PDB file of C-alpha atoms in Angstrom:
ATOM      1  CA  UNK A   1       1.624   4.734   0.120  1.00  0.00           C
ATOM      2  CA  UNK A   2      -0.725   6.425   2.433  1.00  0.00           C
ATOM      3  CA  UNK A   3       0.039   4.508   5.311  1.00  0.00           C
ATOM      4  CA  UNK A   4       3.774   4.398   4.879  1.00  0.00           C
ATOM      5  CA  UNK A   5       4.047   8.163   4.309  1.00  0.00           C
ATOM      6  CA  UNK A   6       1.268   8.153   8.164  1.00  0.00           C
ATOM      7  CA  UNK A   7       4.048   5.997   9.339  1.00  0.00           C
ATOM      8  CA  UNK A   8       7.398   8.165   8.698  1.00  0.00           C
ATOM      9  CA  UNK A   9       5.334  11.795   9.828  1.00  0.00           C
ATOM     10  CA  UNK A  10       4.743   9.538  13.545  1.00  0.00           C
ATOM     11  CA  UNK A  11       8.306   8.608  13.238  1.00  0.00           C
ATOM     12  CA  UNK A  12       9.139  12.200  13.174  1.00  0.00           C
ATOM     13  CA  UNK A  13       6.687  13.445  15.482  1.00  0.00           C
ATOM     14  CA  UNK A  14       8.248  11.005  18.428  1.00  0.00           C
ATOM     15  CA  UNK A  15      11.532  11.537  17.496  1.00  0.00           C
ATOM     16  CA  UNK A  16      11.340  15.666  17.079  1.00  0.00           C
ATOM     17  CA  UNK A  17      13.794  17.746  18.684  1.00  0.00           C
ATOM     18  CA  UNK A  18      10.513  19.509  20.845  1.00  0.00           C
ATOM     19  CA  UNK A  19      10.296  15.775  22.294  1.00  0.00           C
ATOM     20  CA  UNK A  20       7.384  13.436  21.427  1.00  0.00           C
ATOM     21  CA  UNK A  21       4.598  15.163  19.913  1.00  0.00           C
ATOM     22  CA  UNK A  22       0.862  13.856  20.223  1.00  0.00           C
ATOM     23  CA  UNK A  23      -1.644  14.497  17.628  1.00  0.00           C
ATOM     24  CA  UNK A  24      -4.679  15.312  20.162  1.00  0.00           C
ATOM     25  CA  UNK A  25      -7.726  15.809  17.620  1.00  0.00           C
ATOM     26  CA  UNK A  26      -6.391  12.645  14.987  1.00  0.00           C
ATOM     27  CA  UNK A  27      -8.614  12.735  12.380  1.00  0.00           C
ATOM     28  CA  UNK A  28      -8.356  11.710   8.686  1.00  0.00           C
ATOM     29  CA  UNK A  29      -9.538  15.335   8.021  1.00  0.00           C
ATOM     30  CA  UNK A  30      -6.502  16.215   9.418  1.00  0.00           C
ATOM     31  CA  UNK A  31      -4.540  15.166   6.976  1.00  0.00           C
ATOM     32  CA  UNK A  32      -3.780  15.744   2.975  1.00  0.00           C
ATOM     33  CA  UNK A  33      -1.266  14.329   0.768  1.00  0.00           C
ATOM     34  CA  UNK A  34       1.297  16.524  -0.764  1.00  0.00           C
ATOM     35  CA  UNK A  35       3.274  15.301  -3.501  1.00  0.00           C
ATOM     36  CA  UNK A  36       2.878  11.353  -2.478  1.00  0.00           C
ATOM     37  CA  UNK A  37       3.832  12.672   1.264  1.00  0.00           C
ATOM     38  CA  UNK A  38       0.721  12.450   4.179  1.00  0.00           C
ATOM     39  CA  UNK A  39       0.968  16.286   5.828  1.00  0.00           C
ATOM     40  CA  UNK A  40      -0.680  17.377   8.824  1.00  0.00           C
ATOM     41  CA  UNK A  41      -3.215  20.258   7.833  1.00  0.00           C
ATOM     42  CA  UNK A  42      -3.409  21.334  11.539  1.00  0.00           C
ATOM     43  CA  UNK A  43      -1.011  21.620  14.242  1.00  0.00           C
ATOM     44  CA  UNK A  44      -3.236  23.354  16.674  1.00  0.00           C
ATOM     45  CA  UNK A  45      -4.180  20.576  18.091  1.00  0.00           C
ATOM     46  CA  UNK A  46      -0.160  19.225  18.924  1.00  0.00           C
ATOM     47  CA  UNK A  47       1.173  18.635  22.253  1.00  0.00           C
ATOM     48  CA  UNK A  48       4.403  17.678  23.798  1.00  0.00           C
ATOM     49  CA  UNK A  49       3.799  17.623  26.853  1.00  0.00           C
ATOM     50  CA  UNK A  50       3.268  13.756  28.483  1.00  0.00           C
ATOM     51  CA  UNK A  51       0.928  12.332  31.001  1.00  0.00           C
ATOM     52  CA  UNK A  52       2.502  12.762  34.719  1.00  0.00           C
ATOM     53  CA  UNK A  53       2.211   9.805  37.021  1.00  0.00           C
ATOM     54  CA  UNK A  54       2.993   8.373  39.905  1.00  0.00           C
ATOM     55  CA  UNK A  55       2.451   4.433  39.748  1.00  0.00           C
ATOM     56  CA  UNK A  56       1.952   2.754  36.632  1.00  0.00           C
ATOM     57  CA  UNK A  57      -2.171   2.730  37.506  1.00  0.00           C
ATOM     58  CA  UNK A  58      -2.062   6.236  36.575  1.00  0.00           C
ATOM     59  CA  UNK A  59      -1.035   5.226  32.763  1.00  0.00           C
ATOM     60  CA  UNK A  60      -3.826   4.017  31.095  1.00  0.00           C
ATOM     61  CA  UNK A  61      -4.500   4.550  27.540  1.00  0.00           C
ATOM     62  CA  UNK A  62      -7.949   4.527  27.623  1.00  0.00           C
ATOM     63  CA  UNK A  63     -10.033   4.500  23.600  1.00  0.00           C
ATOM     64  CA  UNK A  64     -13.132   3.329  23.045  1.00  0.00           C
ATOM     65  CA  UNK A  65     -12.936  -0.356  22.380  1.00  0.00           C
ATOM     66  CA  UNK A  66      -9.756  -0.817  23.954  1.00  0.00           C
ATOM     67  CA  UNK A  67      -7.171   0.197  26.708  1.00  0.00           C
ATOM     68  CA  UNK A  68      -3.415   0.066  27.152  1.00  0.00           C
ATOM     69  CA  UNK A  69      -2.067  -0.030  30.376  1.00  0.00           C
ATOM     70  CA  UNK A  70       1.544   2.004  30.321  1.00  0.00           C
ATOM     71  CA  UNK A  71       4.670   2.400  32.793  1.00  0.00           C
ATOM     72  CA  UNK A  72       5.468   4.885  35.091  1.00  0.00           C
ATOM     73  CA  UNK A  73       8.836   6.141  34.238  1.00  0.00           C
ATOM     74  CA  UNK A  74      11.376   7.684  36.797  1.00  0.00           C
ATOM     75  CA  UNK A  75      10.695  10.810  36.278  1.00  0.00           C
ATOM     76  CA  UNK A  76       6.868  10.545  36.761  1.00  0.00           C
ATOM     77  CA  UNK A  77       5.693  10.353  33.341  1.00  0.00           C
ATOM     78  CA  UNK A  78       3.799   7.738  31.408  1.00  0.00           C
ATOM     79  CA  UNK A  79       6.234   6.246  28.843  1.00  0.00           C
ATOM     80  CA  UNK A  80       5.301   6.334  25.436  1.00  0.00           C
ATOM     81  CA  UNK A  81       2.208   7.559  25.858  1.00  0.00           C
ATOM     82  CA  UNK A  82       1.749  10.505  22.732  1.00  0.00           C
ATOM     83  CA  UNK A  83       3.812   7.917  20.613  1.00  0.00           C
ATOM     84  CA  UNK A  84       1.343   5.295  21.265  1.00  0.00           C
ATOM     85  CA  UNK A  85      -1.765   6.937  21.440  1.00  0.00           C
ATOM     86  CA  UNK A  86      -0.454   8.650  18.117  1.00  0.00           C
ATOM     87  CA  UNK A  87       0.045   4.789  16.439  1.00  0.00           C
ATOM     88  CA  UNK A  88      -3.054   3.346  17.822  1.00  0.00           C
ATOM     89  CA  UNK A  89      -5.460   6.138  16.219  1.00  0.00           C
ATOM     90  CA  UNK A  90      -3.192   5.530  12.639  1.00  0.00           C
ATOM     91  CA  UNK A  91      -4.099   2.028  13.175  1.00  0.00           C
ATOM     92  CA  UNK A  92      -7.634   2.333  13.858  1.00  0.00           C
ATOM     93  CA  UNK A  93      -8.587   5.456  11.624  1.00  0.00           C
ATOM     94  CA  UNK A  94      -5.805   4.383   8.358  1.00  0.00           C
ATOM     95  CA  UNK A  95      -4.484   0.644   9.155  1.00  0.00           C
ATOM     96  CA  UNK A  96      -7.903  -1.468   9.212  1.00  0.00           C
ATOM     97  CA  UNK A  97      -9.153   0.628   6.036  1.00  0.00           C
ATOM     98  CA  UNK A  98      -6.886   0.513   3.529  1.00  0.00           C
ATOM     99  CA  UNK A  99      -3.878  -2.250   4.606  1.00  0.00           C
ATOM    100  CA  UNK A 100      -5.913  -5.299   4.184  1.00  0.00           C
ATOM    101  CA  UNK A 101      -6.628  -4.645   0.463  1.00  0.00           C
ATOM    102  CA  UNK A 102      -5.381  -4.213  -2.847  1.00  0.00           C
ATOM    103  CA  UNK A 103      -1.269  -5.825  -1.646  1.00  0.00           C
ATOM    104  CA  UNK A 104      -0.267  -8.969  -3.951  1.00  0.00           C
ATOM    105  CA  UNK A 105      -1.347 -12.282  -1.621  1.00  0.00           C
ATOM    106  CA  UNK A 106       2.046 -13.048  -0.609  1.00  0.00           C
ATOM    107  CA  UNK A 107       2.391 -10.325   1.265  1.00  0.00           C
ATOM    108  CA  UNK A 108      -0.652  -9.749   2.734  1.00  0.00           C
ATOM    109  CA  UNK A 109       0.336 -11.871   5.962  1.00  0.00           C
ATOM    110  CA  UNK A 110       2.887  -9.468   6.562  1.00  0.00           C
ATOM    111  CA  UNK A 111       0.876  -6.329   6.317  1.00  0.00           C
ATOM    112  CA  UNK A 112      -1.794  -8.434   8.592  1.00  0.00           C
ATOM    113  CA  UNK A 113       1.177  -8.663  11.547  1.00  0.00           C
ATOM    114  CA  UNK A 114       1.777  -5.163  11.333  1.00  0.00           C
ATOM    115  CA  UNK A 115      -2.133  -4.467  11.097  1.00  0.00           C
ATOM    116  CA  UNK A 116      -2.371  -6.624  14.224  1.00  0.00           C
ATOM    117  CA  UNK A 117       0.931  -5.779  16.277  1.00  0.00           C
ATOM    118  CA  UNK A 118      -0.141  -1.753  16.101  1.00  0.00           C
ATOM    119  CA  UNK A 119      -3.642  -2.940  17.083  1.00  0.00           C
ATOM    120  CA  UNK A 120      -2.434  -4.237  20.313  1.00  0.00           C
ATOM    121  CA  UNK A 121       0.409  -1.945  21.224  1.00  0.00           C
ATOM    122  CA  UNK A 122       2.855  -4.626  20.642  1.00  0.00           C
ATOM    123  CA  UNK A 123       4.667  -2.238  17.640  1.00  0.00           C
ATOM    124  CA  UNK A 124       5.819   0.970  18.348  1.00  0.00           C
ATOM    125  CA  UNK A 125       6.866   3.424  15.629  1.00  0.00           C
ATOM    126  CA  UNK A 126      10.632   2.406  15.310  1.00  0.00           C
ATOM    127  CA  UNK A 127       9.096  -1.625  14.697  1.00  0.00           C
ATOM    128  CA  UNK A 128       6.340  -0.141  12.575  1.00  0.00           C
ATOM    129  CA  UNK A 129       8.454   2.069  10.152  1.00  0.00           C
ATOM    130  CA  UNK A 130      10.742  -1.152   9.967  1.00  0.00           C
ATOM    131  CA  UNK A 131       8.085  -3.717   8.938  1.00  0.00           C
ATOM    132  CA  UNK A 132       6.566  -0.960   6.325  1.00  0.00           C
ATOM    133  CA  UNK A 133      10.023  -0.999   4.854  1.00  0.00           C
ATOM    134  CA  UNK A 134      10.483  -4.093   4.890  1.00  0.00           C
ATOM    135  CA  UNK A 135       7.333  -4.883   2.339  1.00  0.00           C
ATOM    136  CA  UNK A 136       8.243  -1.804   0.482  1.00  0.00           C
ATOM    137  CA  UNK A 137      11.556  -3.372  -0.480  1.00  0.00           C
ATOM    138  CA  UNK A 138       9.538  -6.865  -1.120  1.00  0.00           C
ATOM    139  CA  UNK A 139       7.249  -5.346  -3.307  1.00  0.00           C
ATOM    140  CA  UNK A 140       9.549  -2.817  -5.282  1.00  0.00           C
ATOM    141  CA  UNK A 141      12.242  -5.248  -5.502  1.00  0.00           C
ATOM    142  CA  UNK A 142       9.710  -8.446  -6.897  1.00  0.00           C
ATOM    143  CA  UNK A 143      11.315 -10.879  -4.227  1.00  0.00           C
ATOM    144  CA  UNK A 144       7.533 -11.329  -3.302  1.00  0.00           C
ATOM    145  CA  UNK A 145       6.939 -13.441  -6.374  1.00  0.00           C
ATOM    146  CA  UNK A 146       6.638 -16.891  -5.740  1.00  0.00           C
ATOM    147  CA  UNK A 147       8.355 -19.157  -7.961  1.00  0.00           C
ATOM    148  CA  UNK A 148       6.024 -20.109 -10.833  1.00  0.00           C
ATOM    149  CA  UNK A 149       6.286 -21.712 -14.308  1.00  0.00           C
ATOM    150  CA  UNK A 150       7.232 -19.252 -17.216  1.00  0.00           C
ATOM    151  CA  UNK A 151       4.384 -17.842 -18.918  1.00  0.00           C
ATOM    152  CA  UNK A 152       5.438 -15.425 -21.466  1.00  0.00           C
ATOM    153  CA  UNK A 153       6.218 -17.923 -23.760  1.00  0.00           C
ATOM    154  CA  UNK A 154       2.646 -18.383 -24.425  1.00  0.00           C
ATOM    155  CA  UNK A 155       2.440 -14.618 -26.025  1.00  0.00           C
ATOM    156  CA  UNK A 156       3.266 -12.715 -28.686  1.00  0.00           C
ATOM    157  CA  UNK A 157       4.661  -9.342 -28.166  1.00  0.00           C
ATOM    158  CA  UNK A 158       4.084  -6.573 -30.677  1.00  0.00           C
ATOM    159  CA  UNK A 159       6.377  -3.475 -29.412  1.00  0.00           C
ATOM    160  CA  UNK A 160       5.194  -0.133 -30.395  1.00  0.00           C
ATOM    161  CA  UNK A 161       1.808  -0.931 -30.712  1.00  0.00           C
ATOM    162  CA  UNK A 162      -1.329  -0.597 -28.547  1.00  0.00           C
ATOM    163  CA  UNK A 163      -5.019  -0.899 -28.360  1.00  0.00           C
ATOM    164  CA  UNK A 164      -7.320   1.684 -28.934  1.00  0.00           C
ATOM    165  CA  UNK A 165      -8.619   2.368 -25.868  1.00  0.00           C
ATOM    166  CA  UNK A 166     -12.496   1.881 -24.697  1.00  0.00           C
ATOM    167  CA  UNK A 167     -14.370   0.462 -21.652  1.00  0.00           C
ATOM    168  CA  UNK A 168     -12.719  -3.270 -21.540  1.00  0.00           C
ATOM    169  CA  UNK A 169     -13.572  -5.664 -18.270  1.00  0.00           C
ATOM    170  CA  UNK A 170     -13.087  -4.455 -14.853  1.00  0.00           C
ATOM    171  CA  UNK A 171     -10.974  -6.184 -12.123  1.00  0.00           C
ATOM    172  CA  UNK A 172      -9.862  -5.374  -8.460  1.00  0.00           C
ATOM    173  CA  UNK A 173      -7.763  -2.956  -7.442  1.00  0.00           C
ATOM    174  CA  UNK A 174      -7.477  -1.262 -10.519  1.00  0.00           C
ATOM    175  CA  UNK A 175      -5.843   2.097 -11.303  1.00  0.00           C
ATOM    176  CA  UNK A 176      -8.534   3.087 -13.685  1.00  0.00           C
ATOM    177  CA  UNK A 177     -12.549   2.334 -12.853  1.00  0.00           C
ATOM    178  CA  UNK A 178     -12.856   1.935 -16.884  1.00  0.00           C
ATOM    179  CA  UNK A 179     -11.117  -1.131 -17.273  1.00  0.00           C
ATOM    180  CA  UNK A 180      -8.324  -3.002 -15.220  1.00  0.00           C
ATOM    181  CA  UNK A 181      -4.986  -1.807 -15.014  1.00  0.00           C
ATOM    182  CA  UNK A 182      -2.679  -2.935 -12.613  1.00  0.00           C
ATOM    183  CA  UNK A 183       0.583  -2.172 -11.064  1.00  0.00           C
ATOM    184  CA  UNK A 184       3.097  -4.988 -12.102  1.00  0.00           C
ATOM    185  CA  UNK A 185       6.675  -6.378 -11.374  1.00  0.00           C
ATOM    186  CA  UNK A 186       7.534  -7.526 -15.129  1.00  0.00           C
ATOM    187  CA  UNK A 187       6.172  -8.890 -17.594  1.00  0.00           C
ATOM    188  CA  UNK A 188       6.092 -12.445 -16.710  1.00  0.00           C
ATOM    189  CA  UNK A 189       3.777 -11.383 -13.598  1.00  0.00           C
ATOM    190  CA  UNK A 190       1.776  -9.527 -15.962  1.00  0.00           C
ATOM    191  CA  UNK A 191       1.014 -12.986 -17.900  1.00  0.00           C
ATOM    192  CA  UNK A 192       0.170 -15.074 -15.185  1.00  0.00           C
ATOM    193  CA  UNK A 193      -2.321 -12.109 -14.132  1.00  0.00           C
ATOM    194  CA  UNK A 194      -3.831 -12.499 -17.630  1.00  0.00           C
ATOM    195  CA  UNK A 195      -3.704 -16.296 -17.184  1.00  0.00           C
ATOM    196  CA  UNK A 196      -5.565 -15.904 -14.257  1.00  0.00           C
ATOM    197  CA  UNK A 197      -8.680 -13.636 -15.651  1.00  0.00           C
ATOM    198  CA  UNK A 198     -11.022 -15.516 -17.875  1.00  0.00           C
ATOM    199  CA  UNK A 199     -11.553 -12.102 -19.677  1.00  0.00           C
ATOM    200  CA  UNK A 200      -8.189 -11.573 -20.407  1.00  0.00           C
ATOM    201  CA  UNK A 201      -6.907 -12.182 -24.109  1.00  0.00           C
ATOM    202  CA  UNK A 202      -3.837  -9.217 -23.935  1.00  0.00           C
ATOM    203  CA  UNK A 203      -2.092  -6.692 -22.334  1.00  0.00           C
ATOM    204  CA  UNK A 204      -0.596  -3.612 -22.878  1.00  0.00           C
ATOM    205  CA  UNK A 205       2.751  -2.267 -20.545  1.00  0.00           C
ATOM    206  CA  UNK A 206       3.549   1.307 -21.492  1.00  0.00           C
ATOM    207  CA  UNK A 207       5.942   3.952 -19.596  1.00  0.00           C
ATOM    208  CA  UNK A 208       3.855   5.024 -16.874  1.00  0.00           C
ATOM    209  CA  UNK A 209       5.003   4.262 -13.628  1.00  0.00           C
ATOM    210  CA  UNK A 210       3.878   4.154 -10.179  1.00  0.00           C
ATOM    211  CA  UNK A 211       4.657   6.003  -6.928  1.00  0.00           C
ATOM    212  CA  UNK A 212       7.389   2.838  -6.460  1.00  0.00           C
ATOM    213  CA  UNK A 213       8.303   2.933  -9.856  1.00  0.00           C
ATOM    214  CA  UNK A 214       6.527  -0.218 -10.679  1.00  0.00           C
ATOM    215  CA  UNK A 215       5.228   0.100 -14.410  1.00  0.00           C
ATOM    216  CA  UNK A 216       1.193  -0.093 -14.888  1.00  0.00           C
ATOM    217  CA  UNK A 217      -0.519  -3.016 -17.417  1.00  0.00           C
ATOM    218  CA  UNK A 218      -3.805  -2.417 -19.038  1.00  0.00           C
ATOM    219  CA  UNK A 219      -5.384  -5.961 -19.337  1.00  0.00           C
ATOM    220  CA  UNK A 220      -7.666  -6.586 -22.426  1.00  0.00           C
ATOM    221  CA  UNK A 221     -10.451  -8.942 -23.120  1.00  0.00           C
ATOM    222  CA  UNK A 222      -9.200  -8.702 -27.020  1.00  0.00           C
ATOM    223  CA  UNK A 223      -6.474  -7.463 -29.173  1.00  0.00           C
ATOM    224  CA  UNK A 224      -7.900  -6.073 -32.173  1.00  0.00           C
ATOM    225  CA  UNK A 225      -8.068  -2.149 -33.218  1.00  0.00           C
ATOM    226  CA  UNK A 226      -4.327  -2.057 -32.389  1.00  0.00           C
ATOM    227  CA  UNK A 227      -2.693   1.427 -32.786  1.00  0.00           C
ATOM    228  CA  UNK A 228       0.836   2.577 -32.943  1.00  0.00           C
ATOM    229  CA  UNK A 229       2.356   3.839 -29.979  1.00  0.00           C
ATOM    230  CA  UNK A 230       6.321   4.057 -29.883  1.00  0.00           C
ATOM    231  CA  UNK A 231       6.270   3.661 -25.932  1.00  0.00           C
ATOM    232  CA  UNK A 232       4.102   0.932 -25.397  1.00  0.00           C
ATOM    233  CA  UNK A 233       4.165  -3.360 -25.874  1.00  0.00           C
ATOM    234  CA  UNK A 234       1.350  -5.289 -26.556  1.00  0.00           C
ATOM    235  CA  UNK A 235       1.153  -9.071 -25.283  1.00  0.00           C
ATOM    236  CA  UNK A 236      -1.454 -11.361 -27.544  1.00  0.00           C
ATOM    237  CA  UNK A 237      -1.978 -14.524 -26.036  1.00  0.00           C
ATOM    238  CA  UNK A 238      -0.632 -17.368 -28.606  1.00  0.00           C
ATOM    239  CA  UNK A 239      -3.960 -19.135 -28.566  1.00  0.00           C
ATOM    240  CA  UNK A 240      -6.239 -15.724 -29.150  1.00  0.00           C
ATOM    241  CA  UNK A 241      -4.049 -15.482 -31.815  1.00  0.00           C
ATOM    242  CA  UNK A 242      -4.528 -18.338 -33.388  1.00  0.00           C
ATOM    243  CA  UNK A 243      -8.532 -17.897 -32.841  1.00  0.00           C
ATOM    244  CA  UNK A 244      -8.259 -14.237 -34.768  1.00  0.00           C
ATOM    245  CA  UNK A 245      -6.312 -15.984 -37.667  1.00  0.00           C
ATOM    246  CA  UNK A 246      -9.224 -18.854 -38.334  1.00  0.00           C
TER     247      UNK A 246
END
């Protein structure tokens, strides 16, 4: 969310109707979120105005583990320059951080090509907003799910219950530090999640959404102490069940 929302303010900021603007002091300080949305705290530090040249020797963008050598446009300015001195600083101050972690596996390779393309320059912000939608629609959508045997069948679903909630096991990336509760497509990928934990004996889906509208699952290491709760499900695994009952 963070790095889309980083994404769409550069896409803005080189296509503005002042020209391309350059963030000149980019710093995460510099930024809050708003609503879901990545603002800029501090325009002080904007420019529109682009490098003059005369050959393209006089267009190097020069950081500190890495340089870009540009063009020398027509009109004696270095092309692209705030636009890609803007991407390269999201990439090395947003993009390594948070892009490698917390995405489902199949669609980490994709966020590792953008991660990579904006490291060398090879993306600029049109290509970059375009890939970010592109997993955005892959991940809202569930078309990243790889095809899988059905595993619902092998719970029991109790609607309008829940369980009381405490400290239950912890898992990565989780929504909550308490326990582990995860983003998730449907149900069915919420049961081969569970299938996948050793811990895991249940879950819970209730009506609270993410920023993409993807509902959240609370994953349990047991189902008893259940509670009524008209907007939530409860999934039991069959064989947990059958352990309770003996």
């Amino acid at each position: 969310q963070i790095c889309l929302s980083l994404v769409k303010l550069l896409f803005y900021l080189a296509h503005s109707p002042l020209g391309s603007i350059v963030l000149l002091d980019f710093q995460p300080r510099q930024f809050v979120m708003v609503d879901g949305n990545l603002k800029v705290t501090d325009m002080d530090d904007a420019s529109t105005e682009e490098l003059s040249c005369k050959e393209d020797n006089d267009c190097t963008l020069d950081f500190p583990t890495k340089s870009f050598p540009l063009k020398c446009s027509v009109v004696g300015k270095c092309e692209g320059i705030n636009e890609k001195k803007n991407l390269f600083n999201a990439y090395r101050y947003f993009f390594t951080y948070l892009l490698p972690h917390s995405a489902p596996p199949t669609l980490r390779p994709l966020l590792s090509d953008i991660l990579n393309a904006t490291g060398d320059l090879r993306y600029g912000i049109n290509e970059t907003l375009r890939a970010f939608e592109k997993v955005l629609h892959l991940y809202k959508s569930g078309l990243y799910l790889q095809k899988r045997p059905l595993l619902l069948k092998d719970y029991i679903s109790l609607k309008g219950f829940r369980t009381v909630e405490g400290e239950g096991y912890k898992c990565w990336p989780s929504y909550s530090h308490l326990g582990c509760l995860l983003s998730i497509h449907s149900a069915e990928e919420a049961a081969a999640i569970c299938n996948s934990q050793l811990q895991c004996q249940s879950f819970i889906i209730t009506q609270h959404r993410t920023w993409t509208g993807r509902p959240l699952a609370s994953f349990q290491s047991s189902w008893t102490d259940l509670i009524p709760d008209a907007n939530a499900v409860v999934y039991i695994k069959r064989s947990a069940s059958s352990r309770e009952r003996l």
